Amino acid sequence: MAEQSVCGCILISETCFPTVRKILQADHFTTDWGRAIFKASEALADRNEVIDPVTIQKEAMRQGYELTNDLLMQLMEITPSVKPAAQYAQAVRDDAIKRQTQSLLEELQQKLDADTVQEVVSEAMERLQRIDTGTVGAVVGSYEAARDFLDYRTGMEENRTKSFVPTGIKKLDKSLGGGLMKEGLYILAARPGVGKTTMSLKIADNVAKHSSVVYMSLEMSVRQMTAKRVAAETGISATRLLMGELSEEEQAQVAKALSAISERRLHLNRKPSANAAEIGMIARSVPKLDLLVVDYLGLMESPKKNASIYESVTANSKALKTLARSMAIPVLCLAQLNRQSEQRADKRPYMSDLRDSGAIEQDADGVFLLHRPARQEERKPYEPELLELYIEKDRYGPPAKLNFDFYGVNGRILEGNG
């Protein structure tokens, strides 16, 4: 009955279709004629043509389906009012989700005998997310796209919307044109021990001062991460914070730092391992999330049993890119570089050094590589090292090289003069 009423509304008044289209897709309909009416209306709307029984019938015929006059008249006669068009459409959508969920449950029941529990749970979460996010507006016409972009630009001009999330690092934000683009996947890569966790945590803490951030560390515990945050605030090494004795002055500094970071909206994961579906579920559980950080790609669990490292990294990279788009937030993912850079005279890393999968480079909107050149002269422990950040790829801007001062003893990164 809901499908008949939705189609009746579309036939009676063309003003109903934009509302219905925001809620439904053609495959939500169980009837061939329902899908034909919806698809014909979509095509007419995309061409900015009149939507009425005559044009719908003609367009449906052009697409290979005949809508009889009797059917169209019957649909209009049984629809008493077009006012509840949105409610009719929502009812059709809800029924479609129920059918998809029931089908998924039946598939998973069969898989329980062959696959591991972890695999079944992972697939269930991934498929449920797809059902939830994939049911509304899979495609959009040029007219709607143009109108949406105009609204977006108007919002930017009026300071109501921002297309990016500032990292709080002035050099980086300037090079990126403001910050990390929403819906973008950014890769921050380096060899072990260079400082990628420290850099990503600095960005996360900066953003968390005014927005919600989820930091998924698959390498360090919450306590270890908190020690690194306090170290960056106080200048006391994380090792001493975790294991050493502190003076009264240092204890006061720690208390002040803990008070400061407790005010920030940075969420850390307790679970020591996770796959892409679980990371997505955690991210979606945080209201008004503005940034997701994953440390790091190589430690994400494989979505499939017996998958190779290449297959696993490829699938996880694509999943994070999809998550960024579906949530309209930037995702900053850390990654390891292979040892090729160590064979070069200057040890300088390149994008080709990304480990395990070429898909990382393809999926990413931005790729940042960190490098600490070896110093020839003696350096005192409290003196900074040079930390180079190479913007190897920026989908929206040119490559760049940025220099920072890195204090290894306490994990501080300062912008410096270079």
Coordinates of C-alpha atoms in Angstrom, one line a residue:
M1 CA 0.0 0.0 0.0
A2 CA 2.9 2.4 0.8
E3 CA 4.5 1.8 -2.6
Q4 CA 1.2 2.5 -4.3
S5 CA 0.7 5.7 -2.3
V6 CA 4.3 7.0 -3.1
C7 CA 3.8 6.4 -6.8
G8 CA 0.3 8.1 -6.6
C9 CA 1.9 11.2 -5.0
I10 CA 4.6 11.4 -7.7
L11 CA 1.9 11.1 -10.4
I12 CA -0.4 13.6 -8.9
S13 CA 2.1 16.4 -8.1
E14 CA 5.6 16.8 -9.4
T15 CA 6.6 18.8 -6.3
C16 CA 6.5 15.5 -4.3
F17 CA 9.4 13.8 -6.2
P18 CA 12.3 15.9 -4.7
T19 CA 11.1 14.9 -1.2
V20 CA 10.6 11.3 -2.1
R21 CA 14.0 11.1 -3.9
K22 CA 15.8 12.1 -0.7
I23 CA 14.4 9.1 1.0
L24 CA 14.2 6.3 -1.6
Q25 CA 16.0 4.5 -4.3
A26 CA 14.5 2.5 -7.1
D27 CA 15.6 -0.8 -5.6
H28 CA 13.5 -0.1 -2.5
F29 CA 10.4 -0.9 -4.5
T30 CA 9.2 -4.5 -4.7
T31 CA 7.1 -4.0 -7.8
D32 CA 8.4 -3.6 -11.4
W33 CA 6.0 -0.7 -12.0
G34 CA 7.1 1.1 -8.8
R35 CA 10.7 0.9 -9.9
A36 CA 9.8 2.0 -13.4
I37 CA 7.8 5.1 -12.2
F38 CA 10.7 6.1 -9.8
K39 CA 13.4 5.6 -12.5
A40 CA 11.4 7.5 -15.1
S41 CA 10.9 10.4 -12.6
E42 CA 14.6 10.4 -11.8
A43 CA 15.5 10.7 -15.5
L44 CA 13.0 13.6 -16.0
A45 CA 14.2 15.4 -12.9
D46 CA 17.9 15.1 -14.0
R47 CA 16.9 16.7 -17.3
N48 CA 14.9 19.4 -15.4
E49 CA 11.7 18.3 -17.4
V50 CA 8.1 18.2 -16.2
I51 CA 7.1 15.2 -14.1
D52 CA 3.5 14.1 -14.8
P53 CA 1.7 10.9 -15.8
V54 CA 2.2 11.5 -19.6
T55 CA 6.0 12.2 -19.3
I56 CA 6.5 9.4 -16.8
Q57 CA 4.7 6.9 -19.1
K58 CA 6.7 8.1 -22.1
E59 CA 10.1 7.9 -20.3
A60 CA 9.3 4.5 -18.8
M61 CA 8.6 3.2 -22.3
R62 CA 11.9 4.6 -23.5
Q63 CA 13.6 2.7 -20.7
G64 CA 11.8 -0.5 -21.7
Y65 CA 8.8 -0.7 -19.4
E66 CA 5.2 -0.2 -20.3
L67 CA 3.0 1.6 -17.8
T68 CA -0.7 1.2 -18.7
N69 CA -3.2 4.1 -18.4
D70 CA -5.4 1.9 -16.1
L71 CA -2.5 1.4 -13.7
L72 CA -1.6 5.1 -13.6
M73 CA -5.3 6.0 -13.0
Q74 CA -5.7 3.4 -10.3
L75 CA -2.6 4.7 -8.4
M76 CA -3.8 8.3 -8.5
E77 CA -7.3 7.3 -7.4
I78 CA -6.2 5.4 -4.3
T79 CA -4.0 8.2 -3.1
P80 CA -6.2 10.6 -1.1
S81 CA -3.6 13.3 -0.5
V82 CA 0.0 14.1 -1.4
K83 CA 0.8 15.7 1.9
P84 CA 2.0 12.5 3.6
A85 CA 4.4 11.8 0.7
A86 CA 7.4 11.8 3.0
Q87 CA 5.7 9.4 5.4
Y88 CA 4.7 7.0 2.6
A89 CA 8.3 7.1 1.3
Q90 CA 9.7 6.4 4.8
A91 CA 7.4 3.4 5.1
V92 CA 8.7 2.0 1.8
R93 CA 12.3 2.6 2.9
D94 CA 11.7 0.9 6.3
D95 CA 10.2 -2.1 4.6
A96 CA 13.2 -2.3 2.3
I97 CA 15.7 -2.2 5.2
K98 CA 13.7 -4.9 7.0
R99 CA 14.0 -7.1 3.9
Q100 CA 17.7 -6.5 3.5
T101 CA 18.3 -7.2 7.2
Q102 CA 16.3 -10.4 7.1
S103 CA 18.3 -11.5 4.0
L104 CA 21.5 -10.7 5.8
L105 CA 20.5 -12.7 8.9
E106 CA 19.7 -15.7 6.7
E107 CA 23.1 -15.5 5.0
L108 CA 25.0 -15.1 8.3
Q109 CA 23.2 -18.1 9.7
Q110 CA 24.5 -20.2 6.9
K111 CA 28.0 -18.8 7.3
L112 CA 28.2 -19.7 11.0
D113 CA 28.9 -23.3 10.2
A114 CA 31.8 -22.5 7.8
D115 CA 33.4 -19.3 9.0
T116 CA 34.8 -18.2 12.4
V117 CA 32.7 -16.1 14.8
Q118 CA 35.1 -13.2 14.3
E119 CA 34.6 -13.3 10.5
V120 CA 30.8 -13.5 10.8
V121 CA 30.6 -10.6 13.3
S122 CA 32.9 -8.5 11.2
E123 CA 30.9 -9.1 8.0
A124 CA 27.6 -8.4 10.0
M125 CA 28.8 -5.0 11.2
E126 CA 30.1 -4.1 7.7
R127 CA 26.9 -5.1 5.9
L128 CA 24.7 -3.5 8.5
Q129 CA 26.5 -0.2 8.0
R130 CA 26.1 -0.6 4.3
I131 CA 22.4 -1.1 4.7
D132 CA 22.1 2.0 6.9
T133 CA 24.2 4.3 4.8
G134 CA 23.5 2.9 1.3
T135 CA 19.8 3.3 1.2
V136 CA 19.4 7.0 0.6
G137 CA 20.4 8.8 -2.6
A138 CA 23.0 6.5 -4.2
V139 CA 23.0 8.8 -7.2
V140 CA 22.3 12.5 -7.7
G141 CA 21.4 14.5 -10.8
S142 CA 23.3 17.5 -12.1
Y143 CA 20.6 19.9 -11.0
E144 CA 20.6 18.6 -7.4
A145 CA 24.4 18.5 -7.4
A146 CA 24.6 22.1 -8.5
R147 CA 22.1 23.2 -6.0
D148 CA 23.8 21.4 -3.2
F149 CA 27.2 23.0 -4.2
L150 CA 25.6 26.4 -4.2
D151 CA 24.2 25.8 -0.7
Y152 CA 27.7 24.6 0.4
R153 CA 29.4 27.7 -1.0
T154 CA 26.8 30.0 0.6
G155 CA 27.4 28.3 3.9
M156 CA 31.1 28.9 3.6
E157 CA 30.7 32.5 2.7
E158 CA 28.4 33.0 5.7
N159 CA 30.9 31.0 7.9
R160 CA 28.2 28.4 8.6
T161 CA 30.2 25.5 7.1
K162 CA 33.8 24.6 6.7
S163 CA 35.2 22.2 4.1
F164 CA 38.2 21.3 6.2
V165 CA 39.4 20.6 9.8
P166 CA 42.4 22.7 10.8
T167 CA 45.3 20.6 12.3
G168 CA 46.4 23.5 14.5
I169 CA 49.9 23.3 12.9
K170 CA 50.2 26.6 11.1
K171 CA 52.8 25.4 8.5
L172 CA 50.8 22.3 7.6
D173 CA 47.4 24.1 7.5
K174 CA 48.9 26.8 5.2
S175 CA 50.3 24.3 2.8
L176 CA 47.0 22.3 2.8
G177 CA 44.9 25.4 2.2
G178 CA 43.3 25.4 5.6
G179 CA 43.5 21.9 7.0
L180 CA 42.4 18.3 6.4
M181 CA 39.5 18.2 3.9
K182 CA 36.3 16.6 5.1
E183 CA 35.7 13.2 3.5
G184 CA 39.4 12.9 2.9
L185 CA 41.8 10.0 3.7
Y186 CA 45.2 11.2 4.8
I187 CA 48.2 8.9 5.2
L188 CA 51.0 9.9 7.6
A189 CA 53.9 7.5 7.1
A190 CA 57.5 7.0 8.4
R191 CA 59.9 4.4 9.4
P192 CA 59.5 3.2 13.0
G193 CA 60.6 5.6 15.7
V194 CA 60.7 8.7 13.5
G195 CA 57.7 10.4 15.2
K196 CA 54.5 9.6 13.3
T197 CA 52.6 8.8 16.5
T198 CA 53.9 12.0 18.1
M199 CA 52.9 14.1 15.1
S200 CA 49.4 12.5 14.8
L201 CA 48.8 12.9 18.6
K202 CA 49.8 16.6 18.3
I203 CA 47.2 17.1 15.5
A204 CA 44.6 15.1 17.5
D205 CA 45.1 17.1 20.6
N206 CA 44.9 20.4 18.7
V207 CA 41.6 19.5 17.0
A208 CA 40.2 18.1 20.3
K209 CA 40.5 21.6 21.9
H210 CA 37.4 22.6 19.9
S211 CA 36.0 19.4 18.2
S212 CA 35.5 15.7 18.9
V213 CA 38.3 13.3 17.9
V214 CA 38.6 9.6 18.0
Y215 CA 42.2 8.3 18.2
M216 CA 42.3 4.5 17.5
S217 CA 45.7 3.3 18.8
L218 CA 46.3 -0.3 17.9
E219 CA 49.8 -0.2 19.3
M220 CA 49.7 1.6 22.6
S221 CA 47.4 1.5 25.7
V222 CA 45.4 4.4 27.0
R223 CA 47.8 4.9 29.8
Q224 CA 50.8 5.0 27.4
M225 CA 49.0 7.4 25.1
T226 CA 48.1 9.6 28.1
A227 CA 51.7 9.7 29.2
K228 CA 52.8 10.9 25.7
R229 CA 50.2 13.6 25.9
V230 CA 51.3 14.8 29.3
A231 CA 55.0 14.6 28.2
A232 CA 54.2 17.0 25.3
E233 CA 52.5 19.4 27.7
T234 CA 55.1 19.3 30.5
G235 CA 58.4 18.5 28.8
I236 CA 58.9 15.5 31.1
S237 CA 59.7 12.3 29.3
A238 CA 57.0 9.7 28.9
T239 CA 59.3 7.1 30.3
R240 CA 59.8 9.0 33.6
L241 CA 56.0 9.7 33.7
L242 CA 55.3 6.0 33.5
M243 CA 58.2 4.6 35.6
G244 CA 60.2 7.3 37.3
E245 CA 60.0 9.4 40.4
L246 CA 58.9 13.0 40.1
S247 CA 59.7 16.1 42.1
E248 CA 57.0 18.1 43.8
E249 CA 57.3 20.7 41.0
E250 CA 57.0 18.1 38.3
Q251 CA 54.0 16.6 40.1
A252 CA 52.3 20.0 40.0
Q253 CA 53.1 20.3 36.3
V254 CA 51.6 16.9 35.6
A255 CA 48.4 17.8 37.6
K256 CA 48.1 21.0 35.5
A257 CA 48.6 19.1 32.2
L258 CA 46.1 16.4 33.2
S259 CA 43.6 19.2 34.0
A260 CA 44.2 20.7 30.5
I261 CA 43.9 17.5 28.5
S262 CA 40.8 16.4 30.5
E263 CA 38.9 19.3 29.0
R264 CA 39.7 18.2 25.4
R265 CA 37.3 16.0 23.4
L266 CA 39.7 13.3 22.5
H267 CA 38.4 9.7 22.7
L268 CA 40.9 6.8 23.1
N269 CA 40.1 3.2 22.4
R270 CA 40.5 0.5 25.1
K271 CA 40.2 -2.4 22.7
P272 CA 43.7 -3.4 21.7
S273 CA 42.7 -4.7 18.2
A274 CA 40.0 -3.8 15.7
N275 CA 39.0 -4.3 12.1
A276 CA 37.6 -1.6 9.8
A277 CA 34.0 -2.4 10.6
E278 CA 34.7 -2.1 14.4
I279 CA 36.6 1.2 13.9
G280 CA 33.6 2.5 11.9
M281 CA 31.2 1.5 14.7
I282 CA 33.3 3.2 17.3
A283 CA 33.6 6.4 15.2
R284 CA 29.9 6.5 14.6
S285 CA 29.2 6.2 18.3
V286 CA 30.8 9.6 19.1
P287 CA 28.5 12.5 18.4
K288 CA 29.6 15.3 16.1
L289 CA 32.9 13.6 15.3
D290 CA 35.3 15.9 13.4
L291 CA 38.4 13.7 13.0
L292 CA 39.4 10.0 13.2
V293 CA 43.0 8.9 13.7
V294 CA 44.1 5.3 13.2
D295 CA 47.5 4.2 14.5
Y296 CA 48.3 2.3 12.3
L297 CA 47.1 0.7 9.1
G298 CA 49.3 -2.4 9.3
L299 CA 47.9 -3.4 12.7
M300 CA 44.2 -3.3 11.6
E301 CA 42.7 -6.8 11.6
S302 CA 42.1 -8.5 8.3
P303 CA 38.5 -8.5 7.1
K304 CA 38.9 -12.0 5.7
K305 CA 40.3 -15.2 7.0
N306 CA 43.6 -16.3 5.4
A307 CA 43.9 -13.0 3.4
S308 CA 47.4 -12.0 2.4
I309 CA 49.0 -8.9 3.8
Y310 CA 48.5 -7.2 0.5
E311 CA 44.8 -8.1 0.4
S312 CA 44.3 -7.0 4.0
V313 CA 46.0 -3.7 3.6
T314 CA 44.2 -3.0 0.3
A315 CA 40.8 -3.8 1.8
N316 CA 41.4 -1.7 5.0
S317 CA 42.6 1.3 3.0
K318 CA 39.5 1.3 0.9
A319 CA 37.3 0.8 4.0
L320 CA 38.8 3.8 5.7
K321 CA 38.3 5.9 2.5
T322 CA 34.7 4.8 2.4
L323 CA 34.3 5.7 6.1
A324 CA 35.7 9.2 5.6
R325 CA 33.2 9.8 2.8
S326 CA 30.2 8.3 4.5
M327 CA 30.8 10.3 7.8
A328 CA 32.0 13.4 6.0
I329 CA 35.1 13.7 8.2
P330 CA 38.9 13.5 7.5
V331 CA 40.5 10.2 8.5
L332 CA 44.2 10.4 9.4
C333 CA 45.8 6.9 9.1
L334 CA 49.4 6.1 10.1
A335 CA 51.4 3.7 8.0
Q336 CA 54.9 2.2 7.9
L337 CA 57.5 2.7 5.2
N338 CA 59.6 -0.1 3.9
R339 CA 63.4 -0.2 4.1
Q340 CA 64.1 1.1 0.6
S341 CA 64.7 4.6 1.8
E342 CA 67.6 3.3 4.0
Q343 CA 69.4 2.2 0.9
R344 CA 69.5 5.8 -0.5
A345 CA 72.4 8.1 0.3
D346 CA 70.2 10.8 1.9
K347 CA 67.7 8.2 3.4
R348 CA 64.9 10.5 2.1
P349 CA 61.6 8.6 1.9
Y350 CA 59.3 8.6 -1.1
M351 CA 55.6 7.6 -1.7
S352 CA 56.7 4.4 -3.4
D353 CA 58.1 3.3 0.0
L354 CA 54.6 2.7 1.4
R355 CA 54.5 -0.9 2.6
D356 CA 52.3 -3.8 1.4
S357 CA 49.9 -2.2 -1.0
G358 CA 49.7 0.3 -3.9
A359 CA 46.1 0.9 -3.0
I360 CA 47.2 3.2 -0.1
E361 CA 48.5 5.8 -2.6
Q362 CA 45.5 5.5 -4.8
D363 CA 42.9 5.8 -2.0
A364 CA 44.6 8.7 -0.2
D365 CA 43.7 12.3 -0.7
G366 CA 46.9 13.3 1.0
V367 CA 50.2 11.5 1.8
F368 CA 52.6 12.9 4.4
L369 CA 56.0 11.4 4.9
L370 CA 58.2 12.1 8.0
H371 CA 62.0 12.0 8.0
R372 CA 64.7 12.8 10.5
P373 CA 68.0 13.4 8.8
A374 CA 71.1 12.0 10.6
R375 CA 73.2 14.7 12.2
Q376 CA 77.0 14.6 11.9
E377 CA 77.9 16.7 14.9
E378 CA 77.3 15.9 18.6
R379 CA 73.9 16.8 19.9
K380 CA 72.9 17.3 23.6
P381 CA 69.8 15.5 24.7
Y382 CA 67.8 18.6 25.2
E383 CA 68.6 20.0 21.8
P384 CA 66.1 19.5 19.0
E385 CA 66.5 17.4 15.9
L386 CA 65.3 18.4 12.4
L387 CA 62.0 16.7 11.5
E388 CA 61.1 16.9 7.8
L389 CA 57.5 16.5 6.7
Y390 CA 57.0 15.9 3.0
I391 CA 53.6 16.5 1.5
E392 CA 54.1 13.9 -1.3
K393 CA 50.5 14.0 -2.4
D394 CA 47.7 16.5 -1.9
R395 CA 44.7 16.1 -4.1
Y396 CA 43.9 19.7 -3.8
G397 CA 47.3 21.4 -3.8
P398 CA 51.0 21.1 -4.7
P399 CA 53.7 19.0 -2.9
A400 CA 55.6 20.7 -0.2
K401 CA 58.4 20.2 2.4
L402 CA 58.0 21.5 5.9
N403 CA 60.6 21.6 8.7
F404 CA 60.0 21.2 12.4
D405 CA 62.0 20.9 15.6
F406 CA 61.7 17.5 17.2
Y407 CA 62.5 16.9 20.9
G408 CA 62.9 13.2 21.2
V409 CA 63.3 13.2 25.0
N410 CA 59.7 14.3 25.6
G411 CA 58.1 14.0 22.2
R412 CA 57.5 17.7 21.5
I413 CA 57.2 19.0 18.0
L414 CA 57.6 22.7 17.5
E415 CA 57.2 24.6 14.2
G416 CA 60.8 26.1 14.3
N417 CA 62.1 28.6 11.7
G418 CA 62.7 26.4 8.7

